[in-house]
Every structure is written in C-alpha cells, then in structure tokens.
Amino acid sequence: MAFNEYILNDLLRDQLGFTGCINSDTGIVGDMDWGVENLPVSAKFAKAVNAGTDIIAGTYDVHELKKAVDNKWIPEERIDAANKRLLKEMFQLGLFDENTYVDNQASLDALKDTARHEKAYEAHLKSVTLLKAVFV
C-alpha cells in the first residue's frame, strides 16, 4: 500500500480522517517493491512519499531520498508535512522533555508491573489500523 495514493490519501486520510504518521512496510524500496520493481531507488522513494507514506521503514539510504528531493520529484511541502506529523507524535510522547528518564529504578519497576502490561496491550490493540483490500 505504500505506493497507493488512493488508499493512503483519499481513503485513509480524507475519508477516514487519519492524521497520524504512515509508516511503510520494511523493504519497499528494495525487496518488497512490488509493482515498481523497474523504477530506480530514488523514484521509489518519490512514489511512496508522494503517495502519502511518511516514513520509509528498513532503509537508511538517505542519498537516494535526497536525490529524489534534489530532483524535485518530492515537493518540499510534502517532506515538511511528514516531518510535522512525526515530530508532533514525538513531542506528545515527551521524547524531547528534559530529564525524561530521571529515576531508572522507577522505570524498571514499571516494566515489571503486569497490570501496566495489560493496559499497554489493550492500548496497542486499539491503536492499530488495518486496511483490508477486498476483491470482488
């Protein structure tokens, strides 16, 4: 789905109102590039990002992404939108707060608390969005 603008933008964002980050499957610019196998890697980055994918998982190939941006295959506004979504989540999680991990022992104790595990698992189940293609 990482290259499918209809699914990511029209359906997920516009019709269903999803406002979070869209993270691709791992390997979409290499091993799992179904449908775009013949495109150069930089063009695969452009196709995925322009389709609505905010994070390309499983690659650190910033040179090919930069090439797509430098060639103006990905508008700067699109990169800004993806960065804003990602940074918003990071700030909401407190990842930039001062002294995030002040008390190591309290953190370790919280990890051992099974009630927290159950709540975390329940929150995880509620946070997953699954799109299923139905072919008729």
MMTF fields as JSON, N, C-alpha, C and O atoms, coordinates in Angstrom:
{
  "mmtfVersion": "1.0.0",
  "mmtfProducer": "UNKNOWN",
  "numBonds": 543,
  "numAtoms": 544,
  "numGroups": 136,
  "numChains": 1,
  "numModels": 1,
  "chainsPerModel": [1],
  "groupsPerChain": [136],
  "chainIdList": ["A"],
  "bondAtomList": [4, 2, 8, 6, 12, 10, 16, 14, 20, 18, 24, 22, 28, 26, 32, 30, 36, 34, 40, 38, 44, 42, 48, 46, 52, 50, 56, 54, 60, 58, 64, 62, 68, 66, 72, 70, 76, 74, 80, 78, 84, 82, 88, 86, 92, 90, 96, 94, 100, 98, 104, 102, 108, 106, 112, 110, 116, 114, 120, 118, 124, 122, 128, 126, 132, 130, 136, 134, 140, 138, 144, 142, 148, 146, 152, 150, 156, 154, 160, 158, 164, 162, 168, 166, 172, 170, 176, 174, 180, 178, 184, 182, 188, 186, 192, 190, 196, 194, 200, 198, 204, 202, 208, 206, 212, 210, 216, 214, 220, 218, 224, 222, 228, 226, 232, 230, 236, 234, 240, 238, 244, 242, 248, 246, 252, 250, 256, 254, 260, 258, 264, 262, 268, 266, 272, 270, 276, 274, 280, 278, 284, 282, 288, 286, 292, 290, 296, 294, 300, 298, 304, 302, 308, 306, 312, 310, 316, 314, 320, 318, 324, 322, 328, 326, 332, 330, 336, 334, 340, 338, 344, 342, 348, 346, 352, 350, 356, 354, 360, 358, 364, 362, 368, 366, 372, 370, 376, 374, 380, 378, 384, 382, 388, 386, 392, 390, 396, 394, 400, 398, 404, 402, 408, 406, 412, 410, 416, 414, 420, 418, 424, 422, 428, 426, 432, 430, 436, 434, 440, 438, 444, 442, 448, 446, 452, 450, 456, 454, 460, 458, 464, 462, 468, 466, 472, 470, 476, 474, 480, 478, 484, 482, 488, 486, 492, 490, 496, 494, 500, 498, 504, 502, 508, 506, 512, 510, 516, 514, 520, 518, 524, 522, 528, 526, 532, 530, 536, 534, 540, 538],
  "bondOrderList": [1, 1, 1, 1, 1, 1, 1, 1, 1, 1, 1, 1, 1, 1, 1, 1, 1, 1, 1, 1, 1, 1, 1, 1, 1, 1, 1, 1, 1, 1, 1, 1, 1, 1, 1, 1, 1, 1, 1, 1, 1, 1, 1, 1, 1, 1, 1, 1, 1, 1, 1, 1, 1, 1, 1, 1, 1, 1, 1, 1, 1, 1, 1, 1, 1, 1, 1, 1, 1, 1, 1, 1, 1, 1, 1, 1, 1, 1, 1, 1, 1, 1, 1, 1, 1, 1, 1, 1, 1, 1, 1, 1, 1, 1, 1, 1, 1, 1, 1, 1, 1, 1, 1, 1, 1, 1, 1, 1, 1, 1, 1, 1, 1, 1, 1, 1, 1, 1, 1, 1, 1, 1, 1, 1, 1, 1, 1, 1, 1, 1, 1, 1, 1, 1, 1],
  "groupList": [{"groupName": "MET", "atomNameList": ["N", "CA", "C", "O"], "elementList": ["N", "C", "C", "O"], "formalChargeList": [0, 0, 0, 0], "bondAtomList": [1, 0, 2, 1, 3, 2], "bondOrderList": [1, 1, 2], "singleLetterCode": "M", "chemCompType": "L-PEPTIDE LINKING"}, {"groupName": "ALA", "atomNameList": ["N", "CA", "C", "O"], "elementList": ["N", "C", "C", "O"], "formalChargeList": [0, 0, 0, 0], "bondAtomList": [1, 0, 2, 1, 3, 2], "bondOrderList": [1, 1, 2], "singleLetterCode": "A", "chemCompType": "L-PEPTIDE LINKING"}, {"groupName": "PHE", "atomNameList": ["N", "CA", "C", "O"], "elementList": ["N", "C", "C", "O"], "formalChargeList": [0, 0, 0, 0], "bondAtomList": [1, 0, 2, 1, 3, 2], "bondOrderList": [1, 1, 2], "singleLetterCode": "F", "chemCompType": "L-PEPTIDE LINKING"}, {"groupName": "ASN", "atomNameList": ["N", "CA", "C", "O"], "elementList": ["N", "C", "C", "O"], "formalChargeList": [0, 0, 0, 0], "bondAtomList": [1, 0, 2, 1, 3, 2], "bondOrderList": [1, 1, 2], "singleLetterCode": "N", "chemCompType": "L-PEPTIDE LINKING"}, {"groupName": "GLU", "atomNameList": ["N", "CA", "C", "O"], "elementList": ["N", "C", "C", "O"], "formalChargeList": [0, 0, 0, 0], "bondAtomList": [1, 0, 2, 1, 3, 2], "bondOrderList": [1, 1, 2], "singleLetterCode": "E", "chemCompType": "L-PEPTIDE LINKING"}, {"groupName": "TYR", "atomNameList": ["N", "CA", "C", "O"], "elementList": ["N", "C", "C", "O"], "formalChargeList": [0, 0, 0, 0], "bondAtomList": [1, 0, 2, 1, 3, 2], "bondOrderList": [1, 1, 2], "singleLetterCode": "Y", "chemCompType": "L-PEPTIDE LINKING"}, {"groupName": "ILE", "atomNameList": ["N", "CA", "C", "O"], "elementList": ["N", "C", "C", "O"], "formalChargeList": [0, 0, 0, 0], "bondAtomList": [1, 0, 2, 1, 3, 2], "bondOrderList": [1, 1, 2], "singleLetterCode": "I", "chemCompType": "L-PEPTIDE LINKING"}, {"groupName": "LEU", "atomNameList": ["N", "CA", "C", "O"], "elementList": ["N", "C", "C", "O"], "formalChargeList": [0, 0, 0, 0], "bondAtomList": [1, 0, 2, 1, 3, 2], "bondOrderList": [1, 1, 2], "singleLetterCode": "L", "chemCompType": "L-PEPTIDE LINKING"}, {"groupName": "ASP", "atomNameList": ["N", "CA", "C", "O"], "elementList": ["N", "C", "C", "O"], "formalChargeList": [0, 0, 0, 0], "bondAtomList": [1, 0, 2, 1, 3, 2], "bondOrderList": [1, 1, 2], "singleLetterCode": "D", "chemCompType": "L-PEPTIDE LINKING"}, {"groupName": "ARG", "atomNameList": ["N", "CA", "C", "O"], "elementList": ["N", "C", "C", "O"], "formalChargeList": [0, 0, 0, 0], "bondAtomList": [1, 0, 2, 1, 3, 2], "bondOrderList": [1, 1, 2], "singleLetterCode": "R", "chemCompType": "L-PEPTIDE LINKING"}, {"groupName": "GLN", "atomNameList": ["N", "CA", "C", "O"], "elementList": ["N", "C", "C", "O"], "formalChargeList": [0, 0, 0, 0], "bondAtomList": [1, 0, 2, 1, 3, 2], "bondOrderList": [1, 1, 2], "singleLetterCode": "Q", "chemCompType": "L-PEPTIDE LINKING"}, {"groupName": "GLY", "atomNameList": ["N", "CA", "C", "O"], "elementList": ["N", "C", "C", "O"], "formalChargeList": [0, 0, 0, 0], "bondAtomList": [1, 0, 2, 1, 3, 2], "bondOrderList": [1, 1, 2], "singleLetterCode": "G", "chemCompType": "PEPTIDE LINKING"}, {"groupName": "THR", "atomNameList": ["N", "CA", "C", "O"], "elementList": ["N", "C", "C", "O"], "formalChargeList": [0, 0, 0, 0], "bondAtomList": [1, 0, 2, 1, 3, 2], "bondOrderList": [1, 1, 2], "singleLetterCode": "T", "chemCompType": "L-PEPTIDE LINKING"}, {"groupName": "CYS", "atomNameList": ["N", "CA", "C", "O"], "elementList": ["N", "C", "C", "O"], "formalChargeList": [0, 0, 0, 0], "bondAtomList": [1, 0, 2, 1, 3, 2], "bondOrderList": [1, 1, 2], "singleLetterCode": "C", "chemCompType": "L-PEPTIDE LINKING"}, {"groupName": "SER", "atomNameList": ["N", "CA", "C", "O"], "elementList": ["N", "C", "C", "O"], "formalChargeList": [0, 0, 0, 0], "bondAtomList": [1, 0, 2, 1, 3, 2], "bondOrderList": [1, 1, 2], "singleLetterCode": "S", "chemCompType": "L-PEPTIDE LINKING"}, {"groupName": "VAL", "atomNameList": ["N", "CA", "C", "O"], "elementList": ["N", "C", "C", "O"], "formalChargeList": [0, 0, 0, 0], "bondAtomList": [1, 0, 2, 1, 3, 2], "bondOrderList": [1, 1, 2], "singleLetterCode": "V", "chemCompType": "L-PEPTIDE LINKING"}, {"groupName": "TRP", "atomNameList": ["N", "CA", "C", "O"], "elementList": ["N", "C", "C", "O"], "formalChargeList": [0, 0, 0, 0], "bondAtomList": [1, 0, 2, 1, 3, 2], "bondOrderList": [1, 1, 2], "singleLetterCode": "W", "chemCompType": "L-PEPTIDE LINKING"}, {"groupName": "PRO", "atomNameList": ["N", "CA", "C", "O"], "elementList": ["N", "C", "C", "O"], "formalChargeList": [0, 0, 0, 0], "bondAtomList": [1, 0, 2, 1, 3, 2], "bondOrderList": [1, 1, 2], "singleLetterCode": "P", "chemCompType": "L-PEPTIDE LINKING"}, {"groupName": "LYS", "atomNameList": ["N", "CA", "C", "O"], "elementList": ["N", "C", "C", "O"], "formalChargeList": [0, 0, 0, 0], "bondAtomList": [1, 0, 2, 1, 3, 2], "bondOrderList": [1, 1, 2], "singleLetterCode": "K", "chemCompType": "L-PEPTIDE LINKING"}, {"groupName": "HIS", "atomNameList": ["N", "CA", "C", "O"], "elementList": ["N", "C", "C", "O"], "formalChargeList": [0, 0, 0, 0], "bondAtomList": [1, 0, 2, 1, 3, 2], "bondOrderList": [1, 1, 2], "singleLetterCode": "H", "chemCompType": "L-PEPTIDE LINKING"}],
  "groupTypeList": [0, 1, 2, 3, 4, 5, 6, 7, 3, 8, 7, 7, 9, 8, 10, 7, 11, 2, 12, 11, 13, 6, 3, 14, 8, 12, 11, 6, 15, 11, 8, 0, 8, 16, 11, 15, 4, 3, 7, 17, 15, 14, 1, 18, 2, 1, 18, 1, 15, 3, 1, 11, 12, 8, 6, 6, 1, 11, 12, 5, 8, 15, 19, 4, 7, 18, 18, 1, 15, 8, 3, 18, 16, 6, 17, 4, 4, 9, 6, 8, 1, 1, 3, 18, 9, 7, 7, 18, 4, 0, 2, 10, 7, 11, 7, 2, 8, 4, 3, 12, 5, 15, 8, 3, 10, 1, 14, 7, 8, 1, 7, 18, 8, 12, 1, 9, 19, 4, 18, 1, 5, 4, 1, 19, 7, 18, 14, 15, 12, 7, 7, 18, 1, 15, 2, 15],
  "groupIdList": [1, 2, 3, 4, 5, 6, 7, 8, 9, 10, 11, 12, 13, 14, 15, 16, 17, 18, 19, 20, 21, 22, 23, 24, 25, 26, 27, 28, 29, 30, 31, 32, 33, 34, 35, 36, 37, 38, 39, 40, 41, 42, 43, 44, 45, 46, 47, 48, 49, 50, 51, 52, 53, 54, 55, 56, 57, 58, 59, 60, 61, 62, 63, 64, 65, 66, 67, 68, 69, 70, 71, 72, 73, 74, 75, 76, 77, 78, 79, 80, 81, 82, 83, 84, 85, 86, 87, 88, 89, 90, 91, 92, 93, 94, 95, 96, 97, 98, 99, 100, 101, 102, 103, 104, 105, 106, 107, 108, 109, 110, 111, 112, 113, 114, 115, 116, 117, 118, 119, 120, 121, 122, 123, 124, 125, 126, 127, 128, 129, 130, 131, 132, 133, 134, 135, 136],
  "secStructList": [7, 6, 6, 7, 2, 0, 0, 0, 0, 0, 0, 0, 0, 0, 0, 6, 7, 7, 7, 1, 7, 7, 5, 7, 7, 6, 6, 6, 6, 6, 6, 6, 7, 6, 6, 7, 6, 6, 1, 7, 2, 2, 2, 2, 2, 2, 2, 2, 2, 2, 2, 6, 7, 7, 5, 7, 6, 6, 7, 7, 7, 2, 2, 2, 2, 2, 2, 2, 2, 2, 6, 6, 1, 1, 7, 2, 2, 2, 2, 2, 2, 2, 2, 2, 2, 2, 2, 2, 2, 2, 2, 2, 6, 6, 6, 6, 1, 6, 6, 6, 6, 7, 7, 2, 2, 2, 2, 2, 2, 2, 2, 2, 7, 2, 2, 2, 2, 2, 2, 2, 2, 2, 2, 2, 2, 2, 2, 7, 7, 7, 7, 7, 7, 7, 7, 7],
  "xCoordList": [0.803, 0.0, 0.842, 0.315, 2.136, 2.994, 3.074, 3.442, 2.738, 2.797, 1.402, 1.279, 0.366, -1.009, -1.624, -2.086, -1.621, -2.134, -3.617, -4.05, -4.391, -5.817, -6.032, -6.796, -5.368, -5.548, -5.06, -5.764, -3.87, -3.263, -3.892, -4.162, -4.124, -4.653, -6.173, -6.839, -6.708, -8.153, -8.946, -9.878, -8.579, -9.327, -8.919, -9.744, -7.651, -7.216, -7.278, -7.841, -6.724, -6.679, -7.993, -8.591, -8.439, -9.6, -10.921, -11.697, -11.178, -12.464, -12.521, -13.54, -11.434, -11.443, -10.875, -10.985, -10.272, -9.803, -8.526, -8.277, -7.716, -6.467, -5.491, -5.264, -4.903, -3.993, -2.581, -1.709, -2.346, -1.03, -0.047, -0.323, 1.116, 2.173, 1.826, 1.266, 2.168, 2.031, 3.436, 4.28, 3.667, 4.964, 4.855, 3.926, 5.797, 5.746, 6.168, 6.731, 5.889, 6.49, 7.995, 8.46, 8.746, 10.19, 10.515, 9.964, 11.412, 11.917, 11.199, 11.385, 10.385, 9.599, 10.431, 9.96, 11.651, 12.494, 13.527, 14.432, 13.386, 14.334, 13.651, 13.268, 13.498, 12.994, 11.493, 11.04, 10.727, 9.255, 8.712, 7.773, 9.29, 8.932, 7.975, 8.109, 7.0, 6.063, 5.329, 4.755, 5.361, 4.68, 5.569, 5.242, 6.692, 7.614, 9.045, 10.007, 9.17, 10.482, 11.43, 12.641, 10.89, 11.732, 12.138, 12.92, 11.617, 11.99, 13.332, 13.669, 14.1, 15.311, 14.909, 13.782, 15.811, 15.501, 15.009, 14.06, 15.625, 15.192, 13.757, 13.008, 13.371, 11.992, 11.015, 9.863, 11.451, 10.607, 10.345, 9.22, 11.383, 11.191, 10.16, 9.24, 10.317, 9.407, 7.978, 7.042, 7.811, 6.461, 5.793, 4.624, 6.521, 5.951, 5.632, 4.54, 6.568, 6.359, 5.227, 4.374, 5.206, 4.142, 2.78, 1.748, 2.775, 1.519, 0.958, -0.226, 1.814, 1.335, 2.118, 1.811, 3.122, 3.949, 4.87, 5.588, 4.842, 5.655, 7.022, 8.006, 7.081, 8.321, 8.566, 7.698, 9.741, 10.125, 10.923, 12.056, 10.352, 10.993, 12.035, 11.917, 13.054, 14.013, 15.088, 15.722, 15.314, 16.387, 17.003, 16.341, 18.28, 18.991, 19.605, 20.574, 19.045, 19.589, 19.144, 18.324, 19.694, 19.294, 19.755, 19.185, 20.783, 21.291, 20.272, 20.105, 19.59, 18.583, 17.342, 16.731, 16.976, 15.86, 16.231, 15.429, 17.441, 17.903, 17.93, 17.598, 18.326, 18.339, 16.933, 16.758, 15.935, 14.548, 14.099, 13.384, 14.519, 14.167, 14.912, 14.316, 16.215, 17.015, 16.507, 16.574, 15.997, 15.444, 14.032, 13.41, 13.544, 12.199, 11.1, 10.014, 11.395, 10.387, 9.485, 8.363, 9.973, 9.178, 9.158, 10.215, 7.982, 7.918, 8.373, 8.125, 9.031, 9.5, 8.333, 8.492, 7.166, 5.986, 5.591, 5.111, 5.799, 5.457, 6.396, 5.958, 7.678, 8.653, 8.302, 8.351, 7.948, 7.574, 6.357, 6.328, 5.359, 4.144, 4.474, 3.977, 5.32, 5.715, 6.489, 6.254, 7.409, 8.189, 7.312, 7.52, 6.343, 5.442, 4.644, 4.477, 4.149, 3.391, 4.266, 3.846, 5.477, 6.387, 6.798, 6.77, 7.177, 7.6, 6.453, 6.676, 5.24, 4.088, 3.956, 3.776, 4.046, 3.953, 5.103, 4.903, 6.299, 7.458, 7.315, 7.652, 6.817, 6.604, 5.486, 5.596, 4.407, 3.32, 3.79, 3.283, 4.75, 5.302, 6.319, 6.753, 6.698, 7.651, 9.094, 9.939, 9.389, 10.739, 11.771, 12.97, 11.327, 12.26, 12.225, 12.872, 11.481, 11.401, 12.729, 13.464, 13.02, 14.242, 14.094, 13.017, 15.15, 15.173, 14.067, 13.346, 13.936, 12.894, 13.016, 12.008, 14.236, 14.459, 15.216, 16.362, 14.566, 15.219, 15.449, 16.541, 14.447, 14.53, 14.557, 13.509, 15.743, 15.877, 15.139, 14.525, 15.19, 14.547, 13.029, 12.391, 12.45, 11.004, 10.629, 9.585, 11.485, 11.23, 11.274, 10.424, 12.271, 12.387, 11.199, 10.687, 10.761, 9.601, 8.337, 7.516, 8.189, 7.016, 7.0, 5.932, 8.166, 8.241, 7.809, 7.345, 7.956, 7.595, 6.11, 5.617, 5.402, 4.003, 3.102, 2.917, 2.541, 1.731, 0.439, -0.062, -0.102, -1.309, -1.01, -1.85, 0.178, 0.573, 0.736, 0.399, 1.248, 1.404, 0.043, -0.105, -0.947, -2.291, -2.891, -3.51, -2.706, -3.218, -2.496, -3.111, -1.192, -0.416, -0.854, -0.968, -1.098, -1.531, -2.91, -3.15, -3.808, -5.141, -5.039, -5.731, -4.17, -3.976, -3.406, -3.792, -2.492, -1.907, -2.98, -3.029, -3.833, -4.892, -5.816, -6.269, -6.096, -6.99, -6.301, -6.975, -4.967, -4.248, -3.97, -3.597, -4.139, -3.802, -4.911, -6.089, -4.524, -5.458, -5.094, -3.973, -6.008, -5.754, -6.665, -7.885, -6.041, -6.813, -6.779, -5.711, -7.915, -8.005, -8.628, -9.724, -7.911, -8.43, -9.357, -8.996, -10.524, -11.481, -11.667, -12.06, -11.381, -11.531, -12.816, -13.044, -13.617, -14.89, -14.846, -15.834],
  "yCoordList": [-1.213, 0.0, 1.272, 2.362, 1.146, 2.322, 3.197, 4.368, 2.649, 3.411, 3.812, 4.39, 3.516, 3.682, 4.965, 4.998, 6.006, 7.314, 7.252, 7.909, 6.482, 6.385, 5.829, 6.395, 4.733, 4.118, 5.046, 5.242, 5.618, 6.403, 7.78, 8.2, 8.476, 9.84, 9.901, 10.4, 9.394, 9.502, 8.725, 9.26, 7.48, 6.644, 6.88, 7.29, 6.624, 6.68, 8.09, 8.29, 9.05, 10.421, 11.182, 11.688, 11.262, 12.097, 11.494, 12.169, 10.233, 9.634, 9.171, 9.353, 8.571, 8.028, 8.989, 8.734, 10.084, 11.114, 10.799, 11.403, 9.875, 9.54, 10.7, 11.217, 11.12, 12.263, 11.905, 12.773, 10.649, 10.246, 9.947, 10.159, 9.446, 9.077, 7.766, 6.853, 7.696, 6.457, 5.901, 6.518, 4.728, 4.066, 2.886, 2.083, 2.789, 1.713, 0.383, 0.329, -0.675, -1.965, -1.839, -0.945, -2.73, -2.752, -3.284, -4.293, -2.595, -3.107, -2.657, -3.264, -1.617, -1.242, -0.629, -0.541, -0.205, 0.323, -0.702, -0.387, -1.934, -2.978, -4.304, -4.629, -5.076, -6.442, -6.539, -7.48, -5.595, -5.675, -4.509, -3.828, -4.296, -3.161, -3.565, -3.149, -4.393, -4.942, -3.847, -2.932, -3.961, -3.001, -1.862, -1.173, -1.659, -0.59, -1.118, -0.358, -2.415, -3.065, -2.405, -2.376, -1.886, -1.344, 0.11, 0.65, 0.747, 2.139, 2.202, 1.3, 3.266, 3.473, 3.706, 4.121, 3.443, 3.558, 4.96, 5.099, 5.989, 7.36, 7.603, 8.325, 7.012, 7.154, 6.374, 6.783, 5.258, 4.508, 5.342, 5.384, 6.007, 6.913, 7.983, 8.246, 8.587, 9.659, 9.149, 9.802, 8.001, 7.455, 7.191, 7.528, 6.594, 6.278, 7.541, 7.669, 8.464, 9.692, 10.516, 11.02, 10.657, 11.419, 10.742, 11.411, 9.416, 8.691, 8.883, 8.641, 9.322, 9.562, 8.865, 9.045, 8.073, 7.402, 8.434, 9.155, 8.499, 9.481, 8.929, 9.668, 7.64, 7.021, 5.777, 4.91, 5.688, 4.51, 3.607, 3.933, 2.491, 1.608, 0.709, 0.333, 0.376, -0.625, -0.143, -0.956, 1.158, 1.67, 2.896, 3.667, 3.042, 4.24, 4.938, 5.685, 4.695, 5.204, 6.654, 6.942, 7.55, 8.954, 9.586, 10.58, 9.012, 9.592, 9.487, 10.425, 8.349, 8.184, 9.043, 9.576, 9.173, 10.06, 11.503, 12.243, 11.899, 13.265, 13.522, 14.614, 12.509, 12.626, 12.918, 13.748, 12.23, 12.462, 13.879, 14.515, 14.37, 15.739, 16.744, 17.698, 16.528, 17.446, 17.525, 18.582, 16.409, 16.389, 16.966, 17.028, 17.386, 17.971, 16.971, 17.348, 15.685, 14.64, 14.585, 14.084, 15.098, 15.194, 16.662, 17.244, 17.275, 18.679, 18.863, 18.011, 19.975, 20.275, 20.308, 19.924, 20.764, 20.819, 19.418, 19.248, 18.423, 17.036, 16.521, 15.842, 16.843, 16.47, 17.185, 16.583, 18.47, 19.231, 18.61, 18.501, 18.204, 17.609, 16.318, 16.085, 15.476, 14.224, 14.51, 13.87, 15.467, 15.815, 16.369, 16.046, 17.194, 17.752, 16.657, 16.68, 15.695, 14.597, 13.779, 13.439, 13.469, 12.683, 13.447, 12.894, 14.706, 15.494, 15.714, 15.732, 15.878, 16.034, 14.821, 14.967, 13.628, 12.405, 12.319, 11.918, 12.691, 12.609, 13.577, 13.232, 14.786, 15.744, 15.275, 15.414, 14.719, 14.214, 13.091, 12.936, 12.312, 11.227, 11.727, 10.967, 12.999, 13.559, 13.205, 13.256, 12.848, 12.413, 13.526, 13.252, 14.775, 15.895, 16.577, 17.607, 16.017, 16.612, 16.479, 15.51, 17.461, 17.41, 16.335, 16.176, 15.609, 14.57, 13.539, 13.205, 13.045, 12.074, 10.811, 10.239, 10.377, 9.143, 9.463, 9.051, 10.194, 10.637, 9.476, 9.338, 8.654, 7.601, 6.234, 5.697, 5.677, 4.398, 3.28, 2.429, 3.268, 2.203, 2.246, 1.2, 3.44, 3.563, 3.021, 2.389, 3.272, 2.753, 1.229, 0.58, 0.665, -0.792, -1.407, -2.453, -0.746, -1.24, -1.198, -2.115, -0.138, -0.019, -1.132, -1.626, -1.526, -2.609, -3.951, -4.821, -4.125, -5.383, -5.45, -6.512, -4.345, -4.259, -4.885, -4.306, -6.076, -6.786, -6.045, -6.163, -5.287, -4.508, -3.478, -3.224, -2.889, -1.93, -2.638, -2.083, -3.853, -4.626, -4.844, -4.686, -5.206, -5.442, -4.175, -4.21, -3.042, -1.765, -1.364, -0.865, -1.591, -1.254, -2.107, -1.611, -3.386, -4.278, -3.857, -3.853, -3.505, -3.042, -1.765, -1.623, -0.831, 0.411, 0.103, 0.723, -0.848, -1.238, -1.787, -1.424, -2.657, -3.234, -2.151, -2.236, -1.139, -0.061, 0.898, 1.631, 0.898, 1.863, 1.363, 2.151, 0.091, -0.486, -0.21, -0.431, 0.272, 0.481, -0.512, -0.495, -1.35, -2.347, -2.067, -1.974, -1.935, -1.784, -3.108, -3.686, -3.58, -4.858, -4.632, -4.084, -5.063, -4.935, -6.116, -7.269, -5.822, -6.864, -6.858, -5.851, -7.985, -8.085, -8.867, -9.962, -8.274, -8.891, -9.47, -10.04],
  "zCoordList": [0.0, 0.0, 0.0, -0.222, 0.245, 0.405, -0.841, -0.748, -1.996, -3.239, -3.735, -4.815, -2.972, -3.425, -2.861, -1.721, -3.671, -3.234, -2.88, -1.933, -3.618, -3.316, -1.907, -1.125, -1.587, -0.271, 0.837, 1.828, 0.687, 1.76, 1.935, 3.06, 0.847, 0.956, 0.865, 1.772, -0.225, -0.432, 0.62, 1.221, 0.836, 1.757, 3.209, 4.027, 3.534, 4.93, 5.502, 6.579, 4.819, 5.361, 5.132, 6.082, 3.874, 3.558, 4.043, 4.719, 3.704, 4.064, 5.518, 6.184, 6.016, 7.375, 8.415, 9.615, 7.974, 8.893, 9.658, 10.701, 9.171, 9.857, 9.75, 8.656, 10.884, 10.893, 11.339, 11.377, 11.674, 12.169, 11.054, 9.873, 11.469, 10.521, 9.832, 10.438, 8.571, 7.821, 7.626, 6.977, 8.201, 8.152, 7.186, 7.279, 6.273, 5.278, 5.879, 6.973, 5.156, 5.464, 5.258, 4.55, 5.874, 5.677, 4.289, 3.849, 3.614, 2.342, 1.093, 0.039, 1.163, -0.025, -1.143, -2.277, -0.851, -1.932, -2.382, -3.155, -1.894, -2.261, -2.493, -3.617, -1.419, -1.539, -1.79, -2.441, -1.293, -1.399, -2.224, -1.81, -3.351, -4.206, -5.319, -6.469, -4.934, -5.908, -6.668, -6.078, -7.98, -8.839, -9.307, -10.273, -8.624, -9.02, -9.139, -9.032, -9.358, -9.418, -10.42, -10.203, -11.495, -12.563, -12.356, -13.138, -11.313, -11.041, -10.319, -9.552, -10.562, -9.758, -8.291, -8.018, -7.362, -5.933, -5.586, -4.814, -6.131, -5.825, -6.294, -5.636, -7.412, -7.904, -7.025, -6.881, -6.434, -5.499, -4.253, -3.757, -3.746, -2.618, -2.972, -2.199, -4.127, -4.544, -4.662, -4.2, -5.27, -5.457, -4.106, -3.918, -3.173, -1.859, -1.072, -0.519, -1.02, -0.244, -0.85, -0.119, -2.152, -2.804, -2.669, -2.698, -2.522, -2.339, -0.932, -0.697, 0.016, 1.369, 2.466, 3.645, 2.111, 3.112, 3.754, 3.061, 5.096, 5.819, 6.228, 6.263, 6.535, 6.996, 6.155, 6.054, 5.557, 4.78, 5.716, 6.071, 6.112, 7.089, 6.434, 5.267, 7.214, 6.793, 5.85, 5.177, 5.781, 4.928, 5.579, 6.273, 5.33, 5.783, 4.578, 4.711, 3.418, 2.166, 1.953, 1.081, 2.756, 2.658, 1.351, 0.903, 0.741, -0.504, -1.628, -2.407, -1.715, -2.768, -2.488, -3.414, -1.213, -0.854, -1.174, -1.744, -0.809, -1.093, -2.598, -3.059, -3.351, -4.813, -5.342, -6.234, -4.787, -5.21, -4.861, -5.634, -3.697, -3.295, -4.17, -4.67, -4.356, -5.185, -6.615, -7.243, -7.136, -8.493, -8.55, -9.611, -7.39, -7.257, -7.588, -8.028, -7.369, -7.534, -6.307, -6.381, -5.18, -3.949, -3.562, -3.315, -3.503, -3.111, -1.657, -0.804, -1.396, -0.034, 0.952, 2.11, 0.503, 1.364, 1.843, 2.963, 0.984, 1.353, 2.444, 3.373, 2.332, 3.358, 4.67, 5.742, 4.575, 5.774, 6.463, 7.688, 5.686, 6.267, 7.013, 8.115, 6.403, 7.055, 8.334, 9.359, 8.283, 9.472, 10.587, 11.756, 10.239, 11.258, 11.942, 13.161, 11.169, 11.776, 12.724, 13.83, 12.286, 13.111, 14.368, 15.467, 14.212, 15.372, 16.358, 17.569, 15.856, 16.743, 17.658, 18.867, 17.083, 17.891, 18.889, 20.036, 18.457, 19.347, 20.525, 21.658, 20.258, 21.341, 22.27, 23.488, 21.703, 22.543, 23.454, 24.564, 22.994, 23.802, 24.824, 25.689, 24.73, 25.683, 25.388, 26.282, 24.151, 23.82, 23.892, 23.916, 23.926, 23.997, 25.359, 25.552, 26.299, 27.628, 28.352, 28.164, 29.174, 29.974, 31.041, 31.615, 31.306, 32.335, 32.134, 33.074, 30.932, 30.627, 31.464, 31.877, 31.714, 32.471, 33.762, 33.941, 34.644, 35.87, 36.835, 37.387, 37.039, 38.04, 37.357, 36.997, 37.182, 36.497, 37.223, 36.579, 38.551, 39.307, 39.126, 39.002, 39.111, 38.894, 37.515, 37.356, 36.519, 35.173, 35.161, 34.552, 35.838, 35.903, 36.641, 36.243, 37.728, 38.481, 37.621, 37.668, 36.844, 35.975, 34.932, 34.571, 34.448, 33.463, 34.04, 33.303, 35.335, 35.99, 36.353, 36.734, 36.242, 36.655, 35.58, 34.509, 35.872, 34.867, 34.525, 33.407, 35.473, 35.169, 34.081, 33.218, 34.12, 33.079, 31.739, 30.693, 31.772, 30.531, 29.881, 28.669, 30.688, 30.157, 29.571, 28.508, 30.273, 29.761, 28.472, 27.53, 28.451, 27.253, 26.069, 24.948, 26.32, 25.25, 24.734, 23.526, 25.646, 25.248, 24.413, 23.405, 24.836, 24.075, 22.697, 21.706, 22.64, 21.354, 20.416, 19.241, 20.935, 20.097, 19.552, 18.41, 20.359, 19.924, 18.949, 18.225, 18.927, 18.102, 16.693, 15.824, 16.456, 15.153, 14.149, 14.431, 12.978, 11.883, 10.788, 10.278, 10.438, 9.398, 8.22, 8.356, 7.063, 5.834, 5.109, 4.907, 4.725, 4.04, 2.671, 2.547, 1.661, 0.3, 0.03, 0.267, -0.456, -0.789, -2.304, -2.893, -2.909, -4.348, -4.65, -4.135, -5.48, -5.803, -7.198, -7.661]
}
